[in-house]
Amino acid sequence: MTDPARTEPAANGAGTIAVTGVTGALGGQVVRLLSDDFRVDLRLLARDPDRAPDIDTDIRACEYGDLDASVAALHGVESLLMVSASESADRRTEHRTFVRAAVEAGVRHIVYTSFAGAAADAAFTLGRDHHDTEQAIRDSGLDFTFLRDSFYLDVLPLFADAEGVIRGPAGDGRVAAVARADVADVAAAVLRDPDAHRGATYTLTGPEALSLADVAERAGAVLGRPLRFVDESVEEAYAWRREQYGAADWQLDAWVSTYTAIRDDTLAEVSPDVERLTGHPPRTLEDALTDG
Ligand SMILES: NC(=O)c1ccc[n+]([C@@H]2O[C@H](COP(=O)([O-])OP(=O)(O)OC[C@H]3O[C@@H](n4cnc5c(N)ncnc54)[C@H](OP(=O)(O)O)[C@@H]3O)[C@@H](O)[C@H]2O)c1
């Protein structure tokens, strides 16, 4: 349902803003931030609208791989936050379909949640998917802003198994992981004034680079559960994951390269972008685990 108060054009001329992934952690945080702003004319796009956040605004059904439904859901949208879909074998195709839908629907500006160091040969193999989507958006001719997120600080402790062991070939490498709440703050700031961020690529990191041993020790202290990191070889990493999960090769590559990308310090650089865009310092691991 549309709240009449929200149908007024945004004071900054941003027009209707659509957000995808609203049933998830990041998209949900972004819409909560934007819904506090009466100047924002907000549209929520969800695969299952019944699970969308309970916000009095326009909610439409939308699945990236469904071109017609996506075009219909995007009609009248000026700016779009496209939250990358959950990893899957078809994600590149689904993302390309959705970008095409945005063009057909007349969307002006896409803000896309990409990945730090997205490139055709990114060490983290899913960074290659993000590069593919960035290319599709560049080729579409739409205005864009890319938010290249590092790994999420709040997700790293979830790598631990039932015994509290984070196991993978990350060695002493470090990662400048970012709090998901900071990504949400940045996304909301960009969506409030997309023109100011046209053509920009931002790298979103936390305030420091941490080894997984650091993450285990510090996250364990916050969570009140002893965690530890155990290094392993690439061969060991593939072997037990293949045996335990029987996963496809692309999925195994994604899991194992999460660790090797850290091992090789490909995600260790700290970026000033979160502070520059939000006006506050990036959240620490402790912040991310306590204030979400
Ligand atoms: N940087 C990192 O460390 C990191 C970690 C995890 C994920 N990610 C990426 O960042 C994204 C957002 O993170 P998150 O924590 O908010 O993830 P999340 O909680 O799993 O939310 C993902 C959202 O995307 C929606 N979605 C998934 N596939 C879709 C599709 N094909 N078409 C339309 N919507 C789709 C989901 O809808 P449903 O509720 O219907 O499933 C959900 O709303 C993830 O989707 C993933 O691409 C990054």
Coordinates of C-alpha atoms and ligand atoms in Angstrom, one line a residue:
M1 CA 0.0 0.0 0.0
T2 CA 1.2 3.5 -0.8
D3 CA 1.4 6.1 1.9
P4 CA 0.2 9.4 0.3
A5 CA 2.8 11.3 2.3
R6 CA 5.4 9.3 0.4
T7 CA 4.2 10.1 -3.1
E8 CA 5.5 13.6 -3.0
P9 CA 8.7 13.8 -5.0
A10 CA 11.8 13.6 -2.9
A11 CA 13.2 17.0 -2.0
N12 CA 16.5 16.2 -3.6
G13 CA 14.8 15.1 -6.9
A14 CA 15.7 11.4 -6.3
G15 CA 12.2 10.3 -7.3
T16 CA 11.0 6.8 -6.5
I17 CA 13.7 4.6 -4.9
A18 CA 13.4 0.9 -5.2
V19 CA 15.3 -1.5 -3.0
T20 CA 15.7 -5.3 -3.6
G21 CA 16.7 -8.0 -1.1
V22 CA 14.4 -6.4 1.5
T23 CA 13.7 -9.7 3.1
G24 CA 17.4 -10.1 3.8
A25 CA 19.8 -8.5 6.3
L26 CA 21.3 -5.7 4.2
G27 CA 18.2 -4.7 2.1
G28 CA 16.1 -4.8 5.3
Q29 CA 18.5 -2.4 7.1
V30 CA 18.5 0.0 4.1
V31 CA 14.7 0.3 3.9
R32 CA 14.5 0.9 7.7
L33 CA 17.0 3.7 7.3
L34 CA 15.2 5.2 4.3
S35 CA 11.7 4.8 5.7
D36 CA 12.5 7.2 8.5
D37 CA 13.0 9.9 5.8
F38 CA 9.6 11.3 4.8
R39 CA 11.2 12.8 1.6
V40 CA 11.9 9.4 0.2
D41 CA 9.3 7.8 -2.1
L42 CA 10.2 4.1 -1.4
R43 CA 9.3 0.9 -3.2
L44 CA 10.2 -2.5 -1.8
L45 CA 10.9 -5.4 -4.2
A46 CA 10.8 -8.9 -2.7
R47 CA 10.6 -12.4 -4.1
D48 CA 7.9 -13.0 -1.5
P49 CA 6.2 -9.7 -0.6
D50 CA 4.6 -11.3 2.5
R51 CA 8.0 -11.5 4.0
A52 CA 8.9 -7.9 3.3
P53 CA 9.5 -5.6 6.3
D54 CA 6.3 -4.2 7.8
I55 CA 6.7 -0.7 6.4
D56 CA 3.7 1.3 5.1
T57 CA 4.9 1.7 1.5
D58 CA 4.7 0.3 -2.0
I59 CA 5.7 -3.4 -2.1
R60 CA 6.0 -5.4 -5.3
A61 CA 6.9 -9.0 -6.2
C62 CA 10.2 -9.4 -8.1
E63 CA 12.6 -12.1 -8.8
Y64 CA 15.8 -11.3 -10.8
G65 CA 15.4 -14.1 -13.3
D66 CA 11.9 -13.1 -14.3
L67 CA 12.2 -10.3 -16.9
D68 CA 8.5 -9.4 -17.3
A69 CA 7.8 -9.3 -13.6
S70 CA 10.9 -7.3 -13.0
V71 CA 10.0 -4.7 -15.7
A72 CA 6.5 -4.4 -14.2
A73 CA 7.9 -4.0 -10.6
L74 CA 10.4 -1.4 -11.8
H75 CA 8.1 0.9 -13.8
G76 CA 8.3 4.5 -12.4
V77 CA 11.5 3.9 -10.5
E78 CA 14.2 6.5 -10.7
S79 CA 16.9 4.9 -8.5
L80 CA 17.4 1.3 -7.7
L81 CA 19.4 -0.4 -5.0
M82 CA 20.2 -3.8 -6.5
V83 CA 21.4 -6.1 -3.6
S84 CA 23.3 -9.0 -5.1
A85 CA 21.4 -12.2 -5.1
S86 CA 22.4 -15.2 -3.0
E87 CA 25.2 -17.1 -4.6
S88 CA 24.0 -19.7 -7.2
A89 CA 25.2 -21.2 -10.5
D90 CA 22.7 -19.0 -12.4
R91 CA 23.5 -15.7 -10.6
R92 CA 25.3 -14.0 -13.5
T93 CA 22.3 -14.7 -15.9
E94 CA 19.8 -13.6 -13.3
H95 CA 21.6 -10.4 -12.6
R96 CA 21.9 -9.7 -16.3
T97 CA 18.2 -10.3 -16.8
F98 CA 17.4 -7.8 -14.0
V99 CA 19.7 -5.2 -15.4
R100 CA 17.9 -5.5 -18.7
A101 CA 14.6 -5.2 -16.9
A102 CA 15.9 -1.9 -15.3
V103 CA 16.7 -0.6 -18.7
E104 CA 13.3 -1.6 -20.2
A105 CA 11.5 -0.1 -17.2
G106 CA 13.2 3.3 -17.6
V107 CA 15.2 3.2 -14.3
R108 CA 17.8 6.0 -14.3
H109 CA 20.4 5.0 -11.8
I110 CA 21.4 1.6 -10.3
V111 CA 23.3 1.3 -7.1
Y112 CA 24.8 -2.2 -7.0
T113 CA 26.3 -4.1 -4.0
S114 CA 29.5 -5.5 -5.6
F115 CA 32.6 -7.0 -4.0
A116 CA 35.9 -5.4 -3.1
G117 CA 38.4 -6.0 -5.9
A118 CA 35.7 -7.2 -8.3
A119 CA 37.6 -8.3 -11.5
A120 CA 37.5 -11.0 -14.1
D121 CA 40.4 -12.7 -12.3
A122 CA 39.5 -11.8 -8.7
A123 CA 41.0 -14.1 -6.1
F124 CA 37.6 -14.7 -4.5
T125 CA 35.9 -16.4 -7.3
L126 CA 32.5 -14.8 -6.6
G127 CA 34.2 -11.4 -7.2
R128 CA 34.3 -12.5 -10.8
D129 CA 30.5 -12.7 -10.8
H130 CA 30.3 -9.2 -9.4
H131 CA 32.6 -8.0 -12.1
D132 CA 30.3 -9.5 -14.7
T133 CA 27.3 -7.7 -13.2
E134 CA 29.3 -4.4 -13.1
Q135 CA 30.1 -4.9 -16.8
A136 CA 26.4 -5.5 -17.6
I137 CA 25.5 -2.3 -15.7
R138 CA 28.2 -0.3 -17.4
D139 CA 27.1 -1.6 -20.8
S140 CA 23.5 -0.8 -20.1
G141 CA 24.2 2.9 -20.3
L142 CA 22.3 3.6 -17.0
D143 CA 23.9 5.8 -14.4
F144 CA 25.5 3.7 -11.7
T145 CA 27.2 3.6 -8.4
F146 CA 29.1 0.5 -7.3
L147 CA 29.5 -0.4 -3.6
R148 CA 32.3 -2.9 -3.5
D149 CA 31.9 -4.5 0.0
S150 CA 34.5 -6.5 1.7
F151 CA 33.5 -9.6 3.5
Y152 CA 31.0 -8.8 6.3
L153 CA 32.4 -8.6 9.8
D154 CA 29.2 -9.9 11.2
V155 CA 29.3 -13.0 9.0
L156 CA 33.0 -14.1 9.6
P157 CA 32.2 -15.7 13.0
L158 CA 29.5 -17.7 11.4
F159 CA 32.3 -19.6 9.5
A160 CA 32.9 -21.4 12.8
D161 CA 31.7 -25.0 13.1
A162 CA 29.9 -26.5 16.1
E163 CA 33.2 -26.9 17.9
G164 CA 34.0 -23.2 17.4
V165 CA 36.6 -23.8 14.8
I166 CA 37.1 -21.5 11.7
R167 CA 38.9 -23.8 9.4
G168 CA 40.4 -22.8 6.0
P169 CA 43.5 -22.0 4.0
A170 CA 43.8 -18.3 5.1
G171 CA 47.2 -18.6 7.0
D172 CA 48.2 -15.2 8.5
G173 CA 46.5 -13.2 5.8
R174 CA 44.3 -10.4 6.7
V175 CA 41.0 -8.9 5.7
A176 CA 39.6 -5.4 6.2
A177 CA 36.0 -6.8 6.6
V178 CA 33.2 -4.3 6.9
A179 CA 30.1 -4.2 9.1
R180 CA 26.9 -4.8 7.2
A181 CA 25.4 -1.8 9.1
D182 CA 28.1 0.4 7.5
V183 CA 27.2 -0.9 4.0
A184 CA 23.5 -0.1 4.8
D185 CA 24.5 3.4 6.0
V186 CA 26.5 4.0 2.8
A187 CA 23.7 2.7 0.5
A188 CA 21.1 4.9 2.2
A189 CA 23.4 8.0 1.9
V190 CA 24.0 7.3 -1.8
L191 CA 20.3 6.7 -2.5
R192 CA 19.3 10.0 -0.9
D193 CA 21.4 11.8 -3.5
P194 CA 22.3 9.5 -6.3
D195 CA 23.5 12.2 -8.7
A196 CA 26.3 13.1 -6.3
H197 CA 27.6 9.6 -6.7
R198 CA 27.0 9.0 -10.4
G199 CA 29.8 6.8 -11.9
A200 CA 31.5 6.3 -8.6
T201 CA 33.0 3.0 -7.3
Y202 CA 33.4 2.8 -3.5
T203 CA 35.3 0.2 -1.6
L204 CA 33.7 -0.5 1.8
T205 CA 35.9 -1.9 4.5
G206 CA 36.1 -1.8 8.3
P207 CA 38.7 0.3 10.2
E208 CA 41.5 -2.4 10.2
A209 CA 42.7 -5.6 8.6
L210 CA 42.3 -8.7 10.8
S211 CA 43.6 -12.2 10.5
L212 CA 41.1 -15.0 11.0
A213 CA 42.9 -15.8 14.3
D214 CA 42.2 -12.2 15.3
V215 CA 38.6 -12.6 14.3
A216 CA 38.2 -15.8 16.2
E217 CA 39.7 -14.4 19.4
R218 CA 37.9 -11.1 19.4
A219 CA 34.5 -12.5 18.2
G220 CA 34.7 -15.3 20.7
A221 CA 35.2 -12.7 23.5
V222 CA 32.1 -10.8 22.4
L223 CA 29.9 -13.8 21.8
G224 CA 31.0 -15.5 25.0
R225 CA 32.0 -18.6 23.0
P226 CA 35.6 -19.7 22.5
L227 CA 36.5 -19.6 18.8
R228 CA 39.8 -20.5 17.2
F229 CA 41.2 -20.5 13.7
V230 CA 42.8 -23.6 12.2
D231 CA 44.8 -23.2 9.0
E232 CA 44.7 -25.9 6.4
S233 CA 46.1 -26.6 2.9
V234 CA 44.1 -25.9 -0.2
E235 CA 44.0 -29.6 -0.9
E236 CA 42.6 -30.4 2.6
A237 CA 40.1 -27.6 2.2
Y238 CA 38.6 -29.0 -1.0
A239 CA 38.7 -32.6 0.2
W240 CA 36.6 -32.4 3.3
R241 CA 34.2 -29.8 1.8
R242 CA 33.6 -32.0 -1.2
E243 CA 33.1 -35.1 1.0
Q244 CA 30.9 -33.4 3.6
Y245 CA 28.7 -31.3 1.3
G246 CA 29.0 -32.9 -2.2
A247 CA 28.8 -29.4 -3.6
A248 CA 29.3 -28.3 -7.2
D249 CA 32.8 -27.2 -8.3
W250 CA 31.8 -23.5 -8.5
Q251 CA 30.6 -23.6 -4.9
L252 CA 33.7 -25.3 -3.6
D253 CA 35.8 -22.8 -5.5
A254 CA 33.8 -20.0 -3.8
W255 CA 34.2 -21.4 -0.3
V256 CA 37.9 -22.2 -0.6
S257 CA 38.8 -18.9 -2.3
T258 CA 37.1 -17.0 0.5
Y259 CA 40.1 -18.2 2.6
T260 CA 42.8 -18.0 -0.1
A261 CA 41.8 -14.4 -1.0
I262 CA 42.4 -13.5 2.7
R263 CA 45.6 -15.6 2.8
D264 CA 47.0 -13.6 -0.1
D265 CA 46.1 -10.2 1.5
T266 CA 43.9 -9.3 -1.6
L267 CA 41.3 -7.8 0.8
A268 CA 43.7 -6.3 3.4
E269 CA 43.6 -2.7 2.3
V270 CA 41.6 -0.3 4.5
S271 CA 39.5 2.1 2.5
P272 CA 38.4 5.6 3.7
D273 CA 35.1 5.4 1.9
V274 CA 32.7 4.4 4.7
E275 CA 33.8 7.4 6.8
R276 CA 33.8 9.8 3.8
L277 CA 30.3 8.8 2.8
T278 CA 28.6 8.4 6.2
G279 CA 30.5 10.9 8.3
H280 CA 31.2 8.3 11.0
P281 CA 34.2 5.9 11.4
P282 CA 33.6 2.4 10.2
R283 CA 32.4 0.0 12.9
T284 CA 34.8 -2.4 14.5
L285 CA 34.3 -6.2 14.7
E286 CA 33.0 -5.6 18.3
D287 CA 30.6 -2.9 17.1
A288 CA 29.3 -5.2 14.3
L289 CA 28.6 -8.0 16.7
T290 CA 26.9 -5.9 19.3
D291 CA 25.0 -3.2 17.5
G292 CA 24.4 -5.0 14.2
Ligands
LIG1 N1 30.4 -9.5 1.6 C1 30.0 -10.5 2.3 O1 30.6 -11.1 3.2 C2 28.7 -11.2 1.9 C3 28.3 -12.2 2.7 C4 27.1 -12.8 2.4 C5 26.4 -12.3 1.3 N2 26.9 -11.4 0.6 C6 26.1 -10.8 -0.6 O2 25.4 -9.7 -0.2 C7 24.0 -9.9 -0.4 C8 23.2 -9.2 0.7 O3 23.7 -9.8 1.9 P1 22.6 -10.1 3.0 O4 23.4 -10.5 4.2 O5 21.5 -9.1 3.1 O6 22.0 -11.5 2.4 P2 20.6 -12.2 2.8 O7 20.2 -11.9 4.2 O8 20.8 -13.6 2.4 O9 19.6 -11.6 1.8 C9 19.6 -11.8 0.4 C10 18.4 -11.1 -0.2 O10 18.5 -11.3 -1.6 C11 17.2 -11.8 -2.1 N3 17.4 -12.6 -3.3 C12 18.3 -13.7 -3.4 N4 18.2 -14.2 -4.6 C13 17.4 -13.4 -5.3 C14 16.9 -13.4 -6.6 N5 17.3 -14.4 -7.5 N6 16.0 -12.5 -7.0 C15 15.6 -11.5 -6.2 N7 16.0 -11.4 -4.9 C16 16.9 -12.4 -4.5 C17 16.7 -12.7 -0.9 O11 15.4 -12.9 -1.1 P3 14.7 -14.2 -0.3 O12 14.4 -13.8 1.1 O13 13.5 -14.4 -1.1 O14 15.7 -15.3 -0.4 C18 17.1 -11.7 0.2 O15 16.1 -10.7 0.4 C19 23.9 -11.4 -0.5 O16 22.7 -11.7 -1.3 C20 25.1 -11.8 -1.2 O17 25.1 -11.6 -2.6 C21 28.0 -10.8 0.8

